[in-house]
Amino acid sequence: YRFRAKDYQESFQRAPPKIACGPGRALENPAHADCRNTIFRFTQGLSKAISSPVSMDDTRTIRLIAKLLPDGSAAEGAEKIADTGEPLETVMELLKDWEKLRRTRRWILENSGMDLAVSPPVFHALLKISRINFIESATRNLDVEVVSLKETRGPTDPVAVGHLNTALRELYRSLEAIREAMLKDFPDPLLKNNIDIAHLDRIDGFLVETLGAQKNQLKALFGAGRLGKIEKEFQDLFPDCPRAHPLRETAKQVAKEMDLYRAMQKGNEKWSALNLDLFPIVRRDGLSQLLQNIQEMGTLLWNLVYLNPAVERSARLAGIDLADIATLFPPK
């Protein structure tokens, strides 16, 4: 467009059309003069736009990038990112996913007590889980060998995104198994509203005596007072579970339900390094939402890995290091 505008200007300069204006005087046609002025303004504006390093849209994007950066030098950091020449839209996408990742981690911490921004000591404790500890690695001969992370990394080594993703995948698998058991076998548990890990041993004791009395009529006859006391203690333990009472009528169903609670107890033990307690989560029907957020966290981690190569310098300037997840969850 600049070259064409120049050609038009030269043509007007070579043969400017004239119109009469009084004796012995001539002026350029006003219509052509307006055209020349328009072309001059167009070429001048275009030259400024071409010489300017940042467009209006880029300026707006840089401001948005500054808002997404978590550190205190956001404005300076955004300018440095713009100077890399990397695609700003991709940088924006990466930073938005990073912000979502931090929000998702916060939601999981507040609603489950688990901090999935796992520290090196916590990850080292998780290596007792075989599916996290053992990884497959390709050799130079393209053979696959199984490697134990316990033997190849120290307890203070940084936790990489790949390590965290492996832990999230196994955590999701464990919790999904419990949810599937609930949906299939225990869609509406009798004791859900008040169940707690501290109650399990007492429930087992109540069931032994109640079911034993039902099998032995003589024992039931002479132990009526004791069974009545058990009923009262059981009711005090589960005041918000009316369908579970009286225990003499629901004992078999409660005994079956105990399989679910023992599985939850094993889940707590497996993930003790994360301070998982499934019982309050199940009490408030929060297991499905927790699974959704764990899955979302894994997806966002994958997005960061996928986008990083295109904006590697910008990610580094923002403070992101995929080899150390501590950089993904900076303190406020």
mmCIF file of C-alpha atoms in Angstrom:
data_model
loop_
_atom_site.group_PDB
_atom_site.id
_atom_site.type_symbol
_atom_site.label_atom_id
_atom_site.label_comp_id
_atom_site.label_asym_id
_atom_site.label_seq_id
_atom_site.Cartn_x
_atom_site.Cartn_y
_atom_site.Cartn_z
ATOM 1 C CA TYR A 1 0.000 0.000 0.000
ATOM 2 C CA ARG A 2 2.857 2.389 0.703
ATOM 3 C CA PHE A 3 4.333 1.853 -2.786
ATOM 4 C CA ARG A 4 0.992 2.399 -4.531
ATOM 5 C CA ALA A 5 0.383 5.587 -2.548
ATOM 6 C CA LYS A 6 3.822 6.806 -3.618
ATOM 7 C CA ASP A 7 3.000 6.169 -7.292
ATOM 8 C CA TYR A 8 -0.190 8.181 -6.959
ATOM 9 C CA GLN A 9 1.703 11.065 -5.354
ATOM 10 C CA GLU A 10 4.280 11.090 -8.176
ATOM 11 C CA SER A 11 1.541 11.174 -10.829
ATOM 12 C CA PHE A 12 -0.021 14.212 -9.188
ATOM 13 C CA GLN A 13 3.380 15.897 -8.935
ATOM 14 C CA ARG A 14 4.129 15.295 -12.629
ATOM 15 C CA ALA A 15 0.892 16.745 -14.024
ATOM 16 C CA PRO A 16 -1.203 18.522 -11.399
ATOM 17 C CA PRO A 17 -4.584 19.413 -12.936
ATOM 18 C CA LYS A 18 -5.186 23.183 -13.053
ATOM 19 C CA ILE A 19 -8.322 25.303 -12.920
ATOM 20 C CA ALA A 20 -8.617 28.992 -13.740
ATOM 21 C CA CYS A 21 -8.838 31.379 -10.823
ATOM 22 C CA GLY A 22 -8.643 34.995 -11.889
ATOM 23 C CA PRO A 23 -6.476 36.620 -14.550
ATOM 24 C CA GLY A 24 -2.984 35.115 -14.882
ATOM 25 C CA ARG A 25 -3.441 32.640 -11.912
ATOM 26 C CA ALA A 26 -4.161 28.918 -11.690
ATOM 27 C CA LEU A 27 -4.806 26.610 -8.689
ATOM 28 C CA GLU A 28 -4.774 22.836 -8.324
ATOM 29 C CA ASN A 29 -8.172 21.167 -8.563
ATOM 30 C CA PRO A 30 -9.520 21.027 -4.920
ATOM 31 C CA ALA A 31 -10.753 17.474 -5.404
ATOM 32 C CA HIS A 32 -7.262 16.351 -6.372
ATOM 33 C CA ALA A 33 -5.745 18.312 -3.508
ATOM 34 C CA ASP A 34 -8.021 16.528 -1.044
ATOM 35 C CA CYS A 35 -6.977 13.224 -2.545
ATOM 36 C CA ARG A 36 -3.298 14.114 -2.147
ATOM 37 C CA ASN A 37 -3.830 15.113 1.490
ATOM 38 C CA THR A 38 -5.694 11.879 2.197
ATOM 39 C CA ILE A 39 -2.924 9.795 0.651
ATOM 40 C CA PHE A 40 -0.295 11.730 2.619
ATOM 41 C CA ARG A 41 -2.118 11.149 5.905
ATOM 42 C CA PHE A 42 -2.581 7.453 5.039
ATOM 43 C CA THR A 43 1.105 6.884 4.251
ATOM 44 C CA GLN A 44 2.208 8.868 7.306
ATOM 45 C CA GLY A 45 -0.044 6.816 9.612
ATOM 46 C CA LEU A 46 1.010 3.550 8.004
ATOM 47 C CA SER A 47 4.681 4.435 8.443
ATOM 48 C CA LYS A 48 4.117 5.097 12.133
ATOM 49 C CA ALA A 49 2.261 1.810 12.566
ATOM 50 C CA ILE A 50 5.041 -0.135 10.858
ATOM 51 C CA SER A 51 7.791 1.564 12.859
ATOM 52 C CA SER A 52 5.945 1.013 16.165
ATOM 53 C CA PRO A 53 7.165 -2.237 17.878
ATOM 54 C CA VAL A 54 3.893 -2.928 19.741
ATOM 55 C CA SER A 55 0.363 -2.625 18.358
ATOM 56 C CA MET A 56 -2.694 -1.480 20.276
ATOM 57 C CA ASP A 57 -3.810 -5.102 20.654
ATOM 58 C CA ASP A 58 -0.362 -6.112 21.904
ATOM 59 C CA THR A 59 -0.388 -3.280 24.443
ATOM 60 C CA ARG A 60 -3.699 -4.529 25.789
ATOM 61 C CA THR A 61 -2.370 -8.098 25.885
ATOM 62 C CA ILE A 62 0.724 -6.970 27.804
ATOM 63 C CA ARG A 63 -1.502 -5.282 30.394
ATOM 64 C CA LEU A 64 -3.483 -8.508 30.773
ATOM 65 C CA ILE A 65 -0.262 -10.505 31.091
ATOM 66 C CA ALA A 66 0.869 -8.168 33.885
ATOM 67 C CA LYS A 67 -2.364 -8.890 35.763
ATOM 68 C CA LEU A 68 -1.856 -12.646 35.424
ATOM 69 C CA LEU A 69 1.702 -12.695 36.732
ATOM 70 C CA PRO A 70 1.777 -13.692 40.405
ATOM 71 C CA ASP A 71 4.849 -11.762 41.534
ATOM 72 C CA GLY A 72 5.183 -8.135 42.609
ATOM 73 C CA SER A 73 7.087 -6.933 39.511
ATOM 74 C CA ALA A 74 4.234 -7.789 37.156
ATOM 75 C CA ALA A 75 4.491 -4.726 34.892
ATOM 76 C CA GLU A 76 8.262 -5.059 34.409
ATOM 77 C CA GLY A 77 7.907 -8.812 33.881
ATOM 78 C CA ALA A 78 5.234 -8.313 31.221
ATOM 79 C CA GLU A 79 7.474 -5.909 29.281
ATOM 80 C CA LYS A 80 10.339 -8.406 29.366
ATOM 81 C CA ILE A 81 7.991 -11.119 28.115
ATOM 82 C CA ALA A 82 6.889 -8.869 25.246
ATOM 83 C CA ASP A 83 10.547 -8.315 24.298
ATOM 84 C CA THR A 84 11.098 -12.063 23.766
ATOM 85 C CA GLY A 85 9.147 -11.934 20.518
ATOM 86 C CA GLU A 86 7.247 -15.079 21.479
ATOM 87 C CA PRO A 87 3.518 -15.229 20.604
ATOM 88 C CA LEU A 88 1.722 -13.191 23.259
ATOM 89 C CA GLU A 89 -1.578 -14.994 22.759
ATOM 90 C CA THR A 90 0.116 -18.284 23.637
ATOM 91 C CA VAL A 91 1.725 -16.634 26.656
ATOM 92 C CA MET A 92 -1.733 -15.438 27.720
ATOM 93 C CA GLU A 93 -3.153 -18.945 27.361
ATOM 94 C CA LEU A 94 -0.326 -20.429 29.422
ATOM 95 C CA LEU A 95 -0.692 -17.820 32.184
ATOM 96 C CA LYS A 96 -4.468 -18.293 32.348
ATOM 97 C CA ASP A 97 -4.034 -22.045 32.766
ATOM 98 C CA TRP A 98 -1.400 -21.366 35.405
ATOM 99 C CA GLU A 99 -3.809 -19.163 37.336
ATOM 100 C CA LYS A 100 -6.543 -21.833 37.074
ATOM 101 C CA LEU A 101 -4.047 -24.410 38.347
ATOM 102 C CA ARG A 102 -3.325 -22.336 41.448
ATOM 103 C CA ARG A 103 -7.039 -21.777 42.075
ATOM 104 C CA THR A 104 -7.771 -25.509 41.687
ATOM 105 C CA ARG A 105 -5.006 -26.412 44.116
ATOM 106 C CA ARG A 106 -6.482 -23.911 46.598
ATOM 107 C CA TRP A 107 -10.005 -25.380 46.233
ATOM 108 C CA ILE A 108 -8.739 -28.922 46.853
ATOM 109 C CA LEU A 109 -6.791 -27.784 49.920
ATOM 110 C CA GLU A 110 -9.795 -25.956 51.396
ATOM 111 C CA ASN A 111 -12.303 -28.725 50.687
ATOM 112 C CA SER A 112 -10.277 -31.849 51.388
ATOM 113 C CA GLY A 113 -7.301 -30.809 53.494
ATOM 114 C CA MET A 114 -4.901 -32.180 50.855
ATOM 115 C CA ASP A 115 -2.201 -29.901 49.489
ATOM 116 C CA LEU A 116 -1.449 -31.264 46.035
ATOM 117 C CA ALA A 117 1.440 -28.851 45.561
ATOM 118 C CA VAL A 118 3.470 -31.657 47.063
ATOM 119 C CA SER A 119 6.825 -30.828 48.625
ATOM 120 C CA PRO A 120 9.890 -33.055 48.055
ATOM 121 C CA PRO A 121 9.534 -34.796 51.466
ATOM 122 C CA VAL A 122 5.830 -35.470 50.836
ATOM 123 C CA PHE A 123 6.540 -36.877 47.381
ATOM 124 C CA HIS A 124 9.301 -39.050 48.829
ATOM 125 C CA ALA A 125 6.761 -40.442 51.328
ATOM 126 C CA LEU A 126 4.375 -41.187 48.445
ATOM 127 C CA LEU A 127 6.979 -43.456 46.868
ATOM 128 C CA LYS A 128 5.755 -46.236 49.157
ATOM 129 C CA ILE A 129 2.964 -46.526 46.550
ATOM 130 C CA SER A 130 4.300 -48.808 43.812
ATOM 131 C CA ARG A 131 2.427 -47.110 40.968
ATOM 132 C CA ILE A 132 4.169 -43.837 41.843
ATOM 133 C CA ASN A 133 7.593 -45.243 42.702
ATOM 134 C CA PHE A 134 8.166 -47.433 39.641
ATOM 135 C CA ILE A 135 8.374 -45.771 36.231
ATOM 136 C CA GLU A 136 9.208 -47.107 32.791
ATOM 137 C CA SER A 137 12.266 -45.676 31.073
ATOM 138 C CA ALA A 138 13.632 -46.270 27.570
ATOM 139 C CA THR A 139 17.272 -47.323 27.191
ATOM 140 C CA ARG A 140 19.610 -46.409 24.321
ATOM 141 C CA ASN A 141 18.671 -49.680 22.652
ATOM 142 C CA LEU A 142 15.008 -48.626 22.894
ATOM 143 C CA ASP A 143 14.365 -51.324 25.465
ATOM 144 C CA VAL A 144 12.009 -50.501 28.323
ATOM 145 C CA GLU A 145 13.306 -50.836 31.851
ATOM 146 C CA VAL A 146 11.530 -50.241 35.149
ATOM 147 C CA VAL A 147 13.193 -47.704 37.426
ATOM 148 C CA SER A 148 12.550 -47.115 41.134
ATOM 149 C CA LEU A 149 12.417 -43.420 42.007
ATOM 150 C CA LYS A 150 13.432 -44.277 45.568
ATOM 151 C CA GLU A 151 16.789 -45.380 44.189
ATOM 152 C CA THR A 152 17.303 -42.552 41.698
ATOM 153 C CA ARG A 153 16.233 -39.438 43.617
ATOM 154 C CA GLY A 154 16.814 -38.033 47.072
ATOM 155 C CA PRO A 155 14.156 -36.911 49.572
ATOM 156 C CA THR A 156 14.935 -33.232 48.916
ATOM 157 C CA ASP A 157 15.124 -33.371 45.110
ATOM 158 C CA PRO A 158 12.634 -31.057 43.341
ATOM 159 C CA VAL A 159 9.317 -32.575 42.288
ATOM 160 C CA ALA A 160 8.818 -32.288 38.529
ATOM 161 C CA VAL A 161 5.487 -31.871 36.749
ATOM 162 C CA GLY A 162 5.720 -35.473 35.538
ATOM 163 C CA HIS A 163 6.080 -36.725 39.111
ATOM 164 C CA LEU A 164 3.060 -34.743 40.299
ATOM 165 C CA ASN A 165 0.994 -35.914 37.349
ATOM 166 C CA THR A 166 1.783 -39.554 38.200
ATOM 167 C CA ALA A 167 0.684 -38.989 41.804
ATOM 168 C CA LEU A 168 -2.537 -37.252 40.699
ATOM 169 C CA ARG A 169 -3.364 -40.092 38.329
ATOM 170 C CA GLU A 170 -2.970 -42.691 41.095
ATOM 171 C CA LEU A 171 -4.911 -40.569 43.599
ATOM 172 C CA TYR A 172 -7.750 -40.222 41.102
ATOM 173 C CA ARG A 173 -7.752 -43.978 40.504
ATOM 174 C CA SER A 174 -8.005 -44.706 44.242
ATOM 175 C CA LEU A 175 -10.834 -42.256 44.885
ATOM 176 C CA GLU A 176 -12.688 -43.286 41.734
ATOM 177 C CA ALA A 177 -12.735 -46.902 42.965
ATOM 178 C CA ILE A 178 -14.442 -45.791 46.186
ATOM 179 C CA ARG A 179 -16.954 -43.664 44.314
ATOM 180 C CA GLU A 180 -17.768 -46.554 41.977
ATOM 181 C CA ALA A 181 -18.332 -48.833 44.989
ATOM 182 C CA MET A 182 -20.692 -46.265 46.492
ATOM 183 C CA LEU A 183 -22.661 -45.848 43.273
ATOM 184 C CA LYS A 184 -22.929 -49.584 42.679
ATOM 185 C CA ASP A 185 -23.363 -51.084 46.151
ATOM 186 C CA PHE A 186 -24.040 -48.204 48.561
ATOM 187 C CA PRO A 187 -25.991 -45.485 46.738
ATOM 188 C CA ASP A 188 -27.580 -44.238 49.978
ATOM 189 C CA PRO A 189 -25.517 -45.361 53.000
ATOM 190 C CA LEU A 190 -27.368 -45.569 56.306
ATOM 191 C CA LEU A 191 -24.557 -44.085 58.399
ATOM 192 C CA LYS A 192 -23.231 -41.483 55.959
ATOM 193 C CA ASN A 193 -24.406 -38.367 57.821
ATOM 194 C CA ASN A 194 -22.389 -39.105 60.980
ATOM 195 C CA ILE A 195 -19.763 -41.614 59.915
ATOM 196 C CA ASP A 196 -16.234 -41.021 61.200
ATOM 197 C CA ILE A 197 -13.108 -43.127 61.259
ATOM 198 C CA ALA A 198 -13.165 -43.045 65.076
ATOM 199 C CA HIS A 199 -16.543 -44.859 65.054
ATOM 200 C CA LEU A 200 -15.501 -47.965 63.138
ATOM 201 C CA ASP A 201 -14.209 -50.115 65.988
ATOM 202 C CA ARG A 202 -17.242 -49.294 68.145
ATOM 203 C CA ILE A 203 -19.597 -50.206 65.299
ATOM 204 C CA ASP A 204 -17.824 -53.545 64.916
ATOM 205 C CA GLY A 205 -18.358 -54.214 68.626
ATOM 206 C CA PHE A 206 -22.054 -53.311 68.418
ATOM 207 C CA LEU A 207 -22.521 -55.621 65.439
ATOM 208 C CA VAL A 208 -20.786 -58.569 67.106
ATOM 209 C CA GLU A 209 -23.148 -58.438 70.066
ATOM 210 C CA THR A 210 -26.306 -57.624 68.100
ATOM 211 C CA LEU A 211 -25.809 -60.236 65.378
ATOM 212 C CA GLY A 212 -24.651 -62.788 67.947
ATOM 213 C CA ALA A 213 -27.833 -62.280 69.955
ATOM 214 C CA GLN A 214 -29.945 -62.725 66.818
ATOM 215 C CA LYS A 215 -28.343 -66.129 66.227
ATOM 216 C CA ASN A 216 -28.732 -67.222 69.835
ATOM 217 C CA GLN A 217 -32.255 -66.725 71.203
ATOM 218 C CA LEU A 218 -31.197 -67.670 74.749
ATOM 219 C CA LYS A 219 -28.472 -65.034 74.667
ATOM 220 C CA ALA A 220 -30.977 -62.524 73.354
ATOM 221 C CA LEU A 221 -33.388 -63.346 76.165
ATOM 222 C CA PHE A 222 -30.891 -62.934 78.989
ATOM 223 C CA GLY A 223 -28.963 -60.106 77.307
ATOM 224 C CA ALA A 224 -31.943 -57.868 76.575
ATOM 225 C CA GLY A 225 -30.656 -55.163 78.902
ATOM 226 C CA ARG A 226 -27.244 -55.130 77.272
ATOM 227 C CA LEU A 227 -28.763 -54.969 73.763
ATOM 228 C CA GLY A 228 -30.924 -52.049 74.830
ATOM 229 C CA LYS A 229 -27.829 -50.215 76.026
ATOM 230 C CA ILE A 230 -26.113 -50.906 72.692
ATOM 231 C CA GLU A 231 -29.131 -49.511 70.833
ATOM 232 C CA LYS A 232 -28.903 -46.322 72.900
ATOM 233 C CA GLU A 233 -25.150 -45.904 72.358
ATOM 234 C CA PHE A 234 -25.553 -46.546 68.634
ATOM 235 C CA GLN A 235 -28.316 -43.962 68.392
ATOM 236 C CA ASP A 236 -26.199 -41.389 70.255
ATOM 237 C CA LEU A 237 -23.334 -42.085 67.846
ATOM 238 C CA PHE A 238 -25.534 -41.579 64.754
ATOM 239 C CA PRO A 239 -28.191 -38.998 65.686
ATOM 240 C CA ASP A 240 -28.669 -37.792 62.091
ATOM 241 C CA CYS A 241 -29.149 -41.266 60.594
ATOM 242 C CA PRO A 242 -32.795 -42.182 61.390
ATOM 243 C CA ARG A 243 -32.915 -44.999 58.833
ATOM 244 C CA ALA A 244 -30.141 -46.841 60.715
ATOM 245 C CA HIS A 245 -32.292 -47.357 63.835
ATOM 246 C CA PRO A 246 -33.091 -49.609 65.557
ATOM 247 C CA LEU A 247 -29.841 -51.502 65.085
ATOM 248 C CA ARG A 248 -31.477 -54.913 65.681
ATOM 249 C CA GLU A 249 -33.382 -54.378 62.409
ATOM 250 C CA THR A 250 -30.567 -52.845 60.352
ATOM 251 C CA ALA A 251 -27.554 -54.774 61.702
ATOM 252 C CA LYS A 252 -27.046 -56.890 58.563
ATOM 253 C CA GLN A 253 -27.203 -53.859 56.281
ATOM 254 C CA VAL A 254 -24.855 -51.904 58.554
ATOM 255 C CA ALA A 255 -22.434 -54.864 58.559
ATOM 256 C CA LYS A 256 -22.380 -54.832 54.761
ATOM 257 C CA GLU A 257 -21.906 -51.057 54.737
ATOM 258 C CA MET A 258 -18.834 -51.458 56.914
ATOM 259 C CA ASP A 259 -16.995 -52.828 53.860
ATOM 260 C CA LEU A 260 -17.240 -49.353 52.332
ATOM 261 C CA TYR A 261 -15.958 -47.615 55.441
ATOM 262 C CA ARG A 262 -13.054 -50.022 55.817
ATOM 263 C CA ALA A 263 -12.122 -49.310 52.184
ATOM 264 C CA MET A 264 -12.212 -45.599 52.991
ATOM 265 C CA GLN A 265 -9.982 -46.238 55.995
ATOM 266 C CA LYS A 266 -7.461 -48.028 53.760
ATOM 267 C CA GLY A 267 -7.608 -45.084 51.371
ATOM 268 C CA ASN A 268 -6.734 -42.736 54.222
ATOM 269 C CA GLU A 269 -3.781 -44.923 55.175
ATOM 270 C CA LYS A 270 -2.539 -45.147 51.596
ATOM 271 C CA TRP A 271 -2.607 -41.364 51.194
ATOM 272 C CA SER A 272 -1.603 -40.432 54.735
ATOM 273 C CA ALA A 273 1.285 -38.353 53.345
ATOM 274 C CA LEU A 274 -1.350 -36.023 51.847
ATOM 275 C CA ASN A 275 -3.455 -35.947 55.049
ATOM 276 C CA LEU A 276 -6.429 -37.414 53.196
ATOM 277 C CA ASP A 277 -9.551 -38.008 55.306
ATOM 278 C CA LEU A 278 -12.346 -39.439 53.188
ATOM 279 C CA PHE A 279 -14.948 -39.490 55.955
ATOM 280 C CA PRO A 280 -15.800 -35.749 56.094
ATOM 281 C CA ILE A 281 -15.679 -35.667 52.287
ATOM 282 C CA VAL A 282 -18.256 -38.471 52.058
ATOM 283 C CA ARG A 283 -20.395 -36.928 54.809
ATOM 284 C CA ARG A 284 -20.934 -33.794 52.734
ATOM 285 C CA ASP A 285 -21.244 -35.623 49.372
ATOM 286 C CA GLY A 286 -18.020 -34.024 48.157
ATOM 287 C CA LEU A 287 -16.270 -36.981 46.546
ATOM 288 C CA SER A 288 -17.489 -36.397 42.978
ATOM 289 C CA GLN A 289 -16.529 -32.718 43.035
ATOM 290 C CA LEU A 290 -13.128 -33.559 44.499
ATOM 291 C CA LEU A 291 -12.510 -36.014 41.660
ATOM 292 C CA GLN A 292 -13.486 -33.368 39.105
ATOM 293 C CA ASN A 293 -10.965 -30.919 40.541
ATOM 294 C CA ILE A 294 -8.176 -33.506 40.689
ATOM 295 C CA GLN A 295 -8.854 -34.297 37.036
ATOM 296 C CA GLU A 296 -8.896 -30.570 36.210
ATOM 297 C CA MET A 297 -5.552 -30.108 37.940
ATOM 298 C CA GLY A 298 -4.034 -32.899 35.852
ATOM 299 C CA THR A 299 -5.431 -31.370 32.657
ATOM 300 C CA LEU A 300 -4.011 -27.938 33.503
ATOM 301 C CA LEU A 301 -0.588 -29.433 34.215
ATOM 302 C CA TRP A 302 -0.666 -31.115 30.804
ATOM 303 C CA ASN A 303 -1.641 -27.795 29.183
ATOM 304 C CA LEU A 304 1.417 -26.114 30.695
ATOM 305 C CA VAL A 305 3.657 -28.880 29.366
ATOM 306 C CA TYR A 306 2.030 -28.620 25.923
ATOM 307 C CA LEU A 307 2.273 -24.818 25.655
ATOM 308 C CA ASN A 308 5.708 -24.374 27.235
ATOM 309 C CA PRO A 309 7.935 -25.134 24.202
ATOM 310 C CA ALA A 310 6.400 -22.289 22.150
ATOM 311 C CA VAL A 311 6.923 -19.710 24.917
ATOM 312 C CA GLU A 312 9.792 -21.187 26.903
ATOM 313 C CA ARG A 313 11.599 -17.885 27.537
ATOM 314 C CA SER A 314 8.393 -16.146 28.581
ATOM 315 C CA ALA A 315 7.530 -18.998 30.933
ATOM 316 C CA ARG A 316 10.976 -18.746 32.491
ATOM 317 C CA LEU A 317 10.579 -14.980 32.938
ATOM 318 C CA ALA A 318 7.205 -15.597 34.592
ATOM 319 C CA GLY A 319 8.906 -17.964 37.027
ATOM 320 C CA ILE A 320 7.666 -21.280 35.626
ATOM 321 C CA ASP A 321 10.028 -24.243 35.779
ATOM 322 C CA LEU A 322 8.418 -27.562 34.854
ATOM 323 C CA ALA A 323 11.260 -29.411 36.576
ATOM 324 C CA ASP A 324 10.202 -27.947 39.942
ATOM 325 C CA ILE A 325 6.498 -27.640 40.782
ATOM 326 C CA ALA A 326 7.347 -25.309 43.685
ATOM 327 C CA THR A 327 7.596 -22.602 40.992
ATOM 328 C CA LEU A 328 4.009 -23.314 39.913
ATOM 329 C CA PHE A 329 2.602 -22.606 43.369
ATOM 330 C CA PRO A 330 4.436 -19.527 44.669
ATOM 331 C CA PRO A 331 3.449 -18.231 48.106
ATOM 332 C CA LYS A 332 1.285 -15.124 48.135
#
